[in-house]
PDB file of C-alpha atoms in Angstrom:
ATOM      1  CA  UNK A  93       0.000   0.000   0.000  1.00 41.00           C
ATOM      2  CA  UNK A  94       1.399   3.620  -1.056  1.00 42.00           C
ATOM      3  CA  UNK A  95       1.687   6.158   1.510  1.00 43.00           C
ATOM      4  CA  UNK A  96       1.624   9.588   1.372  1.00 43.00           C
ATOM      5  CA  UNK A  97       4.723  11.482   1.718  1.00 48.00           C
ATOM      6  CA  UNK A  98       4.447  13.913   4.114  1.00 44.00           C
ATOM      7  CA  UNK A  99       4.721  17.229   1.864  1.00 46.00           C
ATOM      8  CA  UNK A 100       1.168  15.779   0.586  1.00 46.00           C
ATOM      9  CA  UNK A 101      -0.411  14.975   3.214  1.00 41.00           C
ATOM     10  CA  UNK A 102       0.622  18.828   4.825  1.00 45.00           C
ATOM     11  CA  UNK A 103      -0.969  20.315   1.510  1.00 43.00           C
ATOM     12  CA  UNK A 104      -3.890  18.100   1.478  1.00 41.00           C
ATOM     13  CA  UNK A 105      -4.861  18.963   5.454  1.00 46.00           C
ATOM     14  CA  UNK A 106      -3.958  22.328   4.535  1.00 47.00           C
ATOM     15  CA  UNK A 107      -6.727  22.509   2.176  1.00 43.00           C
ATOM     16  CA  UNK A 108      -9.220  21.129   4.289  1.00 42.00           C
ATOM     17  CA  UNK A 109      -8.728  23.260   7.015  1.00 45.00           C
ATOM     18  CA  UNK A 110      -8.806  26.947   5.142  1.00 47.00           C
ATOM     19  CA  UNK A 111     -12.411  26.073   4.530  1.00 45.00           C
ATOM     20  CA  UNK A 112     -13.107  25.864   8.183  1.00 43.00           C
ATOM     21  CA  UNK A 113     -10.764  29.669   8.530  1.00 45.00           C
ATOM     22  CA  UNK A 114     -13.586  32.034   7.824  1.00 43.00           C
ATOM     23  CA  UNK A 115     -16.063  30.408   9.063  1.00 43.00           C
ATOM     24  CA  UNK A 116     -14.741  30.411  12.513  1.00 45.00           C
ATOM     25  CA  UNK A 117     -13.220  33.775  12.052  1.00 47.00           C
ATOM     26  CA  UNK A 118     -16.663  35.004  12.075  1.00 46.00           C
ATOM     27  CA  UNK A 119     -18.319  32.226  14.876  1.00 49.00           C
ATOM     28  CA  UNK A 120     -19.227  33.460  18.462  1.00 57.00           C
ATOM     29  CA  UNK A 121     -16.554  32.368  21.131  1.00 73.00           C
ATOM     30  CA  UNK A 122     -17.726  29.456  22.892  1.00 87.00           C
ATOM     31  CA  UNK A 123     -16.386  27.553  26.236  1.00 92.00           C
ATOM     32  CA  UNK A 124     -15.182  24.600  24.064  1.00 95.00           C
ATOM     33  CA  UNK A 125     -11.855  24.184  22.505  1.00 95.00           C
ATOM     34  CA  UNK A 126      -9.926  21.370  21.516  1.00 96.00           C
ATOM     35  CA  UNK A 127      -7.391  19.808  18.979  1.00 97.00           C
ATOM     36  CA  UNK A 128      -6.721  16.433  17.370  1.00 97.00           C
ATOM     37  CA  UNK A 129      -3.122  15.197  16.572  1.00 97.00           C
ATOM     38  CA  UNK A 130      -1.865  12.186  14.260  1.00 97.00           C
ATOM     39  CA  UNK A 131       1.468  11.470  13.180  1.00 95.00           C
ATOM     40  CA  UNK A 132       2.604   8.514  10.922  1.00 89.00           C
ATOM     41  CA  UNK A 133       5.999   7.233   9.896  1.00 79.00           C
ATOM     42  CA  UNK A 134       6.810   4.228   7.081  1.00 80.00           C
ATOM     43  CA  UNK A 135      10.380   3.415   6.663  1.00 72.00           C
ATOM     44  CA  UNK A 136      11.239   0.538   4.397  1.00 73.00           C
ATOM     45  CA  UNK A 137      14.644  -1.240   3.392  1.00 70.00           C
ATOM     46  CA  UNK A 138      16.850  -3.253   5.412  1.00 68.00           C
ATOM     47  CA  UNK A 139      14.144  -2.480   8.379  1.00 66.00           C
ATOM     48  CA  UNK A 140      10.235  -1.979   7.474  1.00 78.00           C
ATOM     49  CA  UNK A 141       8.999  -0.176  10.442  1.00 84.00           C
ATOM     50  CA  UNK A 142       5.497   1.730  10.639  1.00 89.00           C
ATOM     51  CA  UNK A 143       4.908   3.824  13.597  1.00 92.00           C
ATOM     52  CA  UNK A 144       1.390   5.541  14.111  1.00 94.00           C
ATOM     53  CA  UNK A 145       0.496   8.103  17.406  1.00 94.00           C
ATOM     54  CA  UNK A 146      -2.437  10.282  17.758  1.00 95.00           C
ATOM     55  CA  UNK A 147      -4.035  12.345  20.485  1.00 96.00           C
ATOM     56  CA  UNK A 148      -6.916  14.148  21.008  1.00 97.00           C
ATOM     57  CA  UNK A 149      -8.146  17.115  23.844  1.00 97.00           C
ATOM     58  CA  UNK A 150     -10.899  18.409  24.174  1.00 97.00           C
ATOM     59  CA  UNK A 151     -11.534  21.472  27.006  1.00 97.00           C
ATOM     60  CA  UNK A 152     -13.894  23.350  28.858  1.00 96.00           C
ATOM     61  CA  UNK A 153     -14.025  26.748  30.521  1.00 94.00           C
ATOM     62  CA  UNK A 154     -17.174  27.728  32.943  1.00 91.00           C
ATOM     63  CA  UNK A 155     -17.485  30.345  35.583  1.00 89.00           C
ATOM     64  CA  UNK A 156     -17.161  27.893  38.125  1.00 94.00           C
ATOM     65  CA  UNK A 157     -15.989  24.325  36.702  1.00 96.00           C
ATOM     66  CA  UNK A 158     -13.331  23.829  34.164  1.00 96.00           C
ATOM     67  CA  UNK A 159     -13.354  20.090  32.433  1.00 97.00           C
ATOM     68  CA  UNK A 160     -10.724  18.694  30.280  1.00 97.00           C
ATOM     69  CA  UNK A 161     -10.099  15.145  28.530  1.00 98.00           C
ATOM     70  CA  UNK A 162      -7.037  13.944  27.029  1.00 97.00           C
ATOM     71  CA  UNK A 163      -6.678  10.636  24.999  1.00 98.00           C
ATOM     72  CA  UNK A 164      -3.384   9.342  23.299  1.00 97.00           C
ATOM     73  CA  UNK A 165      -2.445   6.576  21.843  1.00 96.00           C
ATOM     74  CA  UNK A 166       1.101   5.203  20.204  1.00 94.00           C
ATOM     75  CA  UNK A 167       1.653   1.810  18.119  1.00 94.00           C
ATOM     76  CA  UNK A 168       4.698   0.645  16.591  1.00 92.00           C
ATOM     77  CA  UNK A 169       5.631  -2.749  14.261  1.00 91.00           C
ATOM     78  CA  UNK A 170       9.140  -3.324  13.228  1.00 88.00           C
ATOM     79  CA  UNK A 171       8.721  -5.715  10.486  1.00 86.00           C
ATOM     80  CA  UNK A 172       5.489  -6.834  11.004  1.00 85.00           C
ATOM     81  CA  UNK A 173       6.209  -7.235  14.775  1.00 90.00           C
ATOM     82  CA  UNK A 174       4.453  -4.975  17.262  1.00 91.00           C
ATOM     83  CA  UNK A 175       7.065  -3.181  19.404  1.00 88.00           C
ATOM     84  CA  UNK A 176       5.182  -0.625  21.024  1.00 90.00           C
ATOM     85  CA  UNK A 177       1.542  -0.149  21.956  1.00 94.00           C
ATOM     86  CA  UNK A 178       0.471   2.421  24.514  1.00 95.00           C
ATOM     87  CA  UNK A 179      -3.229   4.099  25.148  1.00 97.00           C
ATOM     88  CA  UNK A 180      -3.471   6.833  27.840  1.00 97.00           C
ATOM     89  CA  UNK A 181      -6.422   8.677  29.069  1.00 98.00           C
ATOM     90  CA  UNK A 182      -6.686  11.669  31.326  1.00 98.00           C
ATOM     91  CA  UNK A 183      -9.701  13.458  32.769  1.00 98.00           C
ATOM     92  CA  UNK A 184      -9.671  16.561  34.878  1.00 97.00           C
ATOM     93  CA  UNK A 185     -12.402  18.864  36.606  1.00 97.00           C
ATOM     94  CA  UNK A 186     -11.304  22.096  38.094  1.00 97.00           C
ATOM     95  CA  UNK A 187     -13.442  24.120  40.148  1.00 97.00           C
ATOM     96  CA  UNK A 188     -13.420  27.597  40.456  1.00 97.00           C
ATOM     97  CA  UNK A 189     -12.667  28.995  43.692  1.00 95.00           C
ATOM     98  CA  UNK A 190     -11.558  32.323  42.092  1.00 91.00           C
ATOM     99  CA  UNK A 191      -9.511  34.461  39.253  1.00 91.00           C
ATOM    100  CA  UNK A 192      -6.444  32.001  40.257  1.00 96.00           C
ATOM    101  CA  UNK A 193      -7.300  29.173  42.700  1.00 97.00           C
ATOM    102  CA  UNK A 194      -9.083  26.022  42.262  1.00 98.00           C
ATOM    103  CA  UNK A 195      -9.359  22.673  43.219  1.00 98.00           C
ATOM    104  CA  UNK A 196      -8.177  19.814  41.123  1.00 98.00           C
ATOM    105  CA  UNK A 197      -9.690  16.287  40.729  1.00 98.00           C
ATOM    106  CA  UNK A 198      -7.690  14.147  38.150  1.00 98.00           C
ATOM    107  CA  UNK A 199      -8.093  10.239  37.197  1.00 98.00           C
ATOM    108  CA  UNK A 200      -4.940   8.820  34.804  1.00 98.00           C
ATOM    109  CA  UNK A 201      -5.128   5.395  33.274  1.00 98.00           C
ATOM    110  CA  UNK A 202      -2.806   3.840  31.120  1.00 97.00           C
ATOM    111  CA  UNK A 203      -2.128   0.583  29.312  1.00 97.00           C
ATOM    112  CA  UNK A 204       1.166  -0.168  27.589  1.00 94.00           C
ATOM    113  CA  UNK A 205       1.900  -3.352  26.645  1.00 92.00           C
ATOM    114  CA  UNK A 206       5.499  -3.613  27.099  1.00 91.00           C
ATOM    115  CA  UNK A 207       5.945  -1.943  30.633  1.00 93.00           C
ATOM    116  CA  UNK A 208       4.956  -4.824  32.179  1.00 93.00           C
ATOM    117  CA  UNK A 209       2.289  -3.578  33.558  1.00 95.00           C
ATOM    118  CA  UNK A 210      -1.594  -4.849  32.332  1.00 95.00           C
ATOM    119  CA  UNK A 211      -2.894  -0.892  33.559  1.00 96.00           C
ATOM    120  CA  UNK A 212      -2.058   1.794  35.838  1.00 97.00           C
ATOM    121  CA  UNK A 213      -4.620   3.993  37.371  1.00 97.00           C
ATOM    122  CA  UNK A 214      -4.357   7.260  39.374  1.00 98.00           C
ATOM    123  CA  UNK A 215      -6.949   9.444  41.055  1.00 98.00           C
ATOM    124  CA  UNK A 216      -6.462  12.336  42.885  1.00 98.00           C
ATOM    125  CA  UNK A 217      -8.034  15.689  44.501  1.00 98.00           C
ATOM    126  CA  UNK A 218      -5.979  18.822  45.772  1.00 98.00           C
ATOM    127  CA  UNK A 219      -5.228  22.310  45.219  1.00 98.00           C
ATOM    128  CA  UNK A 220      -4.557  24.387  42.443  1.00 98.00           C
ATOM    129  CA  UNK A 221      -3.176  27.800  41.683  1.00 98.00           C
ATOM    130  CA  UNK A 222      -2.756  29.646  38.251  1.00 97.00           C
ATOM    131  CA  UNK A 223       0.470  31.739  39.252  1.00 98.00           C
ATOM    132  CA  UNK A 224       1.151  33.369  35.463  1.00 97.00           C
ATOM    133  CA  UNK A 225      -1.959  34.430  33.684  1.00 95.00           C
ATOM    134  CA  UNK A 226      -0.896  36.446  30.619  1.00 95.00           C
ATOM    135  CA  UNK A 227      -2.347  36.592  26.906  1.00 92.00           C
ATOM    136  CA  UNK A 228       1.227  35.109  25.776  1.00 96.00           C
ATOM    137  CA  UNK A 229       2.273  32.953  28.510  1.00 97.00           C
ATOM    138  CA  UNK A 230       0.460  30.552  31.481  1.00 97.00           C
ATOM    139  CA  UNK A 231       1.392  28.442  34.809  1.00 98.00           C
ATOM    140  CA  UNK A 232      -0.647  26.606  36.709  1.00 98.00           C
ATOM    141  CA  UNK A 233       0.558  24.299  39.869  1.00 98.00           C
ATOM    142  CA  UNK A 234      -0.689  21.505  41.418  1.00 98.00           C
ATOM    143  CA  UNK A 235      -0.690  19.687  44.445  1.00 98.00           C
ATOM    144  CA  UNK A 236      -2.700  17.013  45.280  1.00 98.00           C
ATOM    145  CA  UNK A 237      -3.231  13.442  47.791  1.00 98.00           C
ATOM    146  CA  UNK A 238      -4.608  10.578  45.600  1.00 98.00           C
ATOM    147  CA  UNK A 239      -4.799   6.961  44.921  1.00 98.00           C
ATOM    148  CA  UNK A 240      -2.679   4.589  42.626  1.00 97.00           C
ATOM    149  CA  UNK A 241      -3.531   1.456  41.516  1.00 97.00           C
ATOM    150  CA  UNK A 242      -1.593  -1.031  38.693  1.00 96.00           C
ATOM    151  CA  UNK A 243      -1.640  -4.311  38.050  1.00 96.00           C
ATOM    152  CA  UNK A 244       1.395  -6.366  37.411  1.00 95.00           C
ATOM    153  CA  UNK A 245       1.289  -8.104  33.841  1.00 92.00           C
ATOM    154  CA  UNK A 246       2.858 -11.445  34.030  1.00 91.00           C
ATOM    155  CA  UNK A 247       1.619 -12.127  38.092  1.00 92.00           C
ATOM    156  CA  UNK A 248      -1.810 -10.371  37.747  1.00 95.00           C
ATOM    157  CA  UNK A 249      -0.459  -9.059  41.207  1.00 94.00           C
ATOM    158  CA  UNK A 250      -2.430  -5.714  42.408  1.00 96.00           C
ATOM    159  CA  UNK A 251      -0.714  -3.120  43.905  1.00 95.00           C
ATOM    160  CA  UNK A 252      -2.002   0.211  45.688  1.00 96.00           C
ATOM    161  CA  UNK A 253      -0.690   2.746  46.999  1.00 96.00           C
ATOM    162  CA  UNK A 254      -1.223   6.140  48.760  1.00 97.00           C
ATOM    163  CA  UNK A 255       0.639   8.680  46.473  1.00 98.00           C
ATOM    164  CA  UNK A 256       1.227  12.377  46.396  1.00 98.00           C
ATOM    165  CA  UNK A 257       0.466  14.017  43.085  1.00 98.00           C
ATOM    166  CA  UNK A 258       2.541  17.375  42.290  1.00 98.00           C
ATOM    167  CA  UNK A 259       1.479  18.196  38.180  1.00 98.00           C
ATOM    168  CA  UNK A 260       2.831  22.112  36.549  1.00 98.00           C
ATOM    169  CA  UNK A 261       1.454  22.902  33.391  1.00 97.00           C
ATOM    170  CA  UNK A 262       3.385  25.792  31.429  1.00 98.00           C
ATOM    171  CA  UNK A 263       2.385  27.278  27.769  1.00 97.00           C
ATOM    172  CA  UNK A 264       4.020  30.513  25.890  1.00 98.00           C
ATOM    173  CA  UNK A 265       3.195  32.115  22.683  1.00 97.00           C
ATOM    174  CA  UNK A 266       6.947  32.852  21.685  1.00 97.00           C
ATOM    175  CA  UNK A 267       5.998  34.291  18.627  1.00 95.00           C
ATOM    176  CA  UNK A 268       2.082  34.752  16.010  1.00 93.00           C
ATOM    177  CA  UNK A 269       2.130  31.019  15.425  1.00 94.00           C
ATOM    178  CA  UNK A 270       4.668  29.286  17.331  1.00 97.00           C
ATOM    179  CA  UNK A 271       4.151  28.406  21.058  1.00 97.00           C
ATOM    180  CA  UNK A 272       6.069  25.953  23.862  1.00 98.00           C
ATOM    181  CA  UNK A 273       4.459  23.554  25.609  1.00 97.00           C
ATOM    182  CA  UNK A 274       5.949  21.794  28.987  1.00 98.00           C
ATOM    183  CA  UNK A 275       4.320  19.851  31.472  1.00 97.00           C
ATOM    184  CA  UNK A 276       5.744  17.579  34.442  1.00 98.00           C
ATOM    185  CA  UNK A 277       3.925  15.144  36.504  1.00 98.00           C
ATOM    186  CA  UNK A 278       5.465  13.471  40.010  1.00 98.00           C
ATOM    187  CA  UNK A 279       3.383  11.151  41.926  1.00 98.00           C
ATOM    188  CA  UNK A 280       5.246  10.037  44.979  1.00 98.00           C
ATOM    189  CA  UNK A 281       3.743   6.665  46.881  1.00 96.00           C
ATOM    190  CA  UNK A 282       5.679   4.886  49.188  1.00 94.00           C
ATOM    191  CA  UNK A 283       5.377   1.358  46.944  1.00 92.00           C
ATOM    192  CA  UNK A 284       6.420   3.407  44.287  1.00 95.00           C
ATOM    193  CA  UNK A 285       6.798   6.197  42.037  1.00 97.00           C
ATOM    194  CA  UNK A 286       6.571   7.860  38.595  1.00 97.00           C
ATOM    195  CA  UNK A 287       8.086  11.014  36.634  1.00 98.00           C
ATOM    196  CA  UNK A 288       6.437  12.263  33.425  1.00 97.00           C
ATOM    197  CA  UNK A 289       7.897  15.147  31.518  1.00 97.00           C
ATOM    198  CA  UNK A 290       6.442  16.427  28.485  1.00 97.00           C
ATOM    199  CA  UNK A 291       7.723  18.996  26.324  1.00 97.00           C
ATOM    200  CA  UNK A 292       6.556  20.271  22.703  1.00 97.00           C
ATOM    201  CA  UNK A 293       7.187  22.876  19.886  1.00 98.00           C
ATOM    202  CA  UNK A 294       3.764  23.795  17.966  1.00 97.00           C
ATOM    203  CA  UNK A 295       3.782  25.590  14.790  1.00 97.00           C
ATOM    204  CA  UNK A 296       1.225  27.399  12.662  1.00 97.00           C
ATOM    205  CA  UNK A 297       1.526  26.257   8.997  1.00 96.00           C
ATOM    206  CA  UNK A 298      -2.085  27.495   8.119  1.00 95.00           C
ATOM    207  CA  UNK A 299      -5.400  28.291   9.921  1.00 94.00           C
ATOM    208  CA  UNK A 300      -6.043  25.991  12.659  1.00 96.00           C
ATOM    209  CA  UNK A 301      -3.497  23.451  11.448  1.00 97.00           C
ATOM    210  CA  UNK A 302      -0.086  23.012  12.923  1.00 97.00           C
ATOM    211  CA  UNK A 303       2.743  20.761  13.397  1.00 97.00           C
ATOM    212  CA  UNK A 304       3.854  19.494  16.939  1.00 97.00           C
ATOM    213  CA  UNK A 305       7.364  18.031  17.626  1.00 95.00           C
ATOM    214  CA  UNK A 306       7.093  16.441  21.326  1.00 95.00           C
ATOM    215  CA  UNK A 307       9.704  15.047  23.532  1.00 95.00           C
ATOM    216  CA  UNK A 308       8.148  12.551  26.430  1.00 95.00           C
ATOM    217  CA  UNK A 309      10.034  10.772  28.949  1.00 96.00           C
ATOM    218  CA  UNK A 310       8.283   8.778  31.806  1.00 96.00           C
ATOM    219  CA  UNK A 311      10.056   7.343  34.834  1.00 97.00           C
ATOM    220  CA  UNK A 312       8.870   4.537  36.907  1.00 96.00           C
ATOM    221  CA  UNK A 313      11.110   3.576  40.149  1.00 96.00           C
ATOM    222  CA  UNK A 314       9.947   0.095  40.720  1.00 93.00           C
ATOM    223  CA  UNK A 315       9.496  -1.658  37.410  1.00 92.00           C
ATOM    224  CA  UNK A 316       9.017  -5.416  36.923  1.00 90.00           C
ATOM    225  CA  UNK A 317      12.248  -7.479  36.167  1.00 85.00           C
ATOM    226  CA  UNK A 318      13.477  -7.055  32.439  1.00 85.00           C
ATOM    227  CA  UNK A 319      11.786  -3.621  32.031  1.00 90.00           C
ATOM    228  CA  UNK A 320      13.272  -0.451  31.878  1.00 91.00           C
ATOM    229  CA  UNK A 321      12.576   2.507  34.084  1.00 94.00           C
ATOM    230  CA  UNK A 322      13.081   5.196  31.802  1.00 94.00           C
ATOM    231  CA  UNK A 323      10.850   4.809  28.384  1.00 93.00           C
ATOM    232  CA  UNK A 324      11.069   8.054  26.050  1.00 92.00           C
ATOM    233  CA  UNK A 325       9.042   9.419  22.876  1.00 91.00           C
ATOM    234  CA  UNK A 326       9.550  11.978  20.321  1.00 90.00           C
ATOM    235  CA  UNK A 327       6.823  12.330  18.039  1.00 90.00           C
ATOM    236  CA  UNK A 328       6.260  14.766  14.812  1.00 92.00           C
ATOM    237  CA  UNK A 329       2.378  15.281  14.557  1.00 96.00           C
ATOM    238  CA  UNK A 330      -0.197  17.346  12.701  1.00 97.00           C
ATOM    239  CA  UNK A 331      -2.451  19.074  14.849  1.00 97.00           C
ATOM    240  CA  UNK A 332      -5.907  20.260  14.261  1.00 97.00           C
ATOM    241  CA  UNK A 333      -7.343  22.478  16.627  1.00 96.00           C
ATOM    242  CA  UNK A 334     -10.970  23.570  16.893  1.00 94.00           C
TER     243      UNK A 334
END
């Protein structure tokens, strides 16, 4: 099967999405936003390998409750042979206590099929506190008790654990187009614990499509034998955002 090369399939989305421009130029604001995010890569020759992520947000924004989902998935086959598959879901509600502070609930779950794990599962509800709010730039912090809960793949073992959850979200418009994106997670249990560090680069090509370069690592101190602790990403994505 032919694939596109990427040059076409940045013209073809391109196209698509200028008919959307004006008509959203010209919409009311409304409380929901979102984007949706797919990247493929095909490499054939002494290696076939065929790697496919996408993501998808969708957000929120009331006077007194703030709700976000995030959904992501990642698959990989190195010829013919899966090598990675991941799917990771995150919900959030924030409520409004003022301009700046709110409180945070937030449930995580996560399969990957090569961690060793069959699922891990967080829930937690704290405090949170916007301390940048500018039209170019944004940080919010997060501190929060919660709940952890995986499963161990080859023992079907449960574990659970009392964690602490510190999350800091940070966004900046460097320039008309082209923004940063960084966000780190902790959650600190004494069974165990886990890292996650995201950062991306988003660029305007046209309208409301862009292309994303992000850099993922994700730590995990007590890992089952013959897994790693440390597993990182980079992906190159198209994003459309709504």
């Amino acid at each position: 099967m032919r694939t596109l090369p990427i040059r076409e399939i940045c013209l073809i989305s391109g196209l698509i999405s200028a008919s959307f421009v004006s008509a959203q130029e010209e919409a009311p604001s409304s409380p929901w936003s979102g984007s949706a995010e797919l990247g493929f890569i095909d490499t054939s020759g002494n290696t076939d390998t065929q790697s496919t992520n996408g993501a998808f947000d969708l957000k929120h924004d009331g006077q007194d409750w703030d709700q976000y989902l995030k959904l992501e998935a990642l698959t990989s086959k190195e010829d013919d042979v899966t090598s990675k598959e991941k799917y990771y879901g995150e919900v959030g509600f924030d409520r409004n206590f003022g301009e700046r502070s709110y409180l945070a609930i937030t449930g995580t779950h996560e399969r990957d099929r090569f961690s060793g794990f069959e699922y891990e599962s967080v829930i937690a509800v704290g405090y949170g506190y916007r301390v940048i709010q500018q039209d170019n730039m944004n940080l919010s912090l997060e501190a929060a008790p919660g709940y952890r809960r995986d499963k161990l793949k080859e023992t079907q073992k449960i574990n659970e654990d009392s964690i602490a959850r510190l999350d800091a979200k940070f966004d900046w418009l460097i320039s008309e187009g082209v923004s940063f994106i960084e966000e780190f997670t902790a959650e600190i249990g004494d069974e165990n614990s886990t890292y996650r560090s995201e950062t991306g680069l988003k660029s305007t090509i046209i309208g409301a499509l862009a292309t994303k370069i992000t850099y993922k690592i994700k730590y995990v101190e007590e890992v089952p034998d013959e897994n790693e602790n440390i597993d990182r990403e980079l992906g190159i994505t198209l994003v459309y955002s709504f």
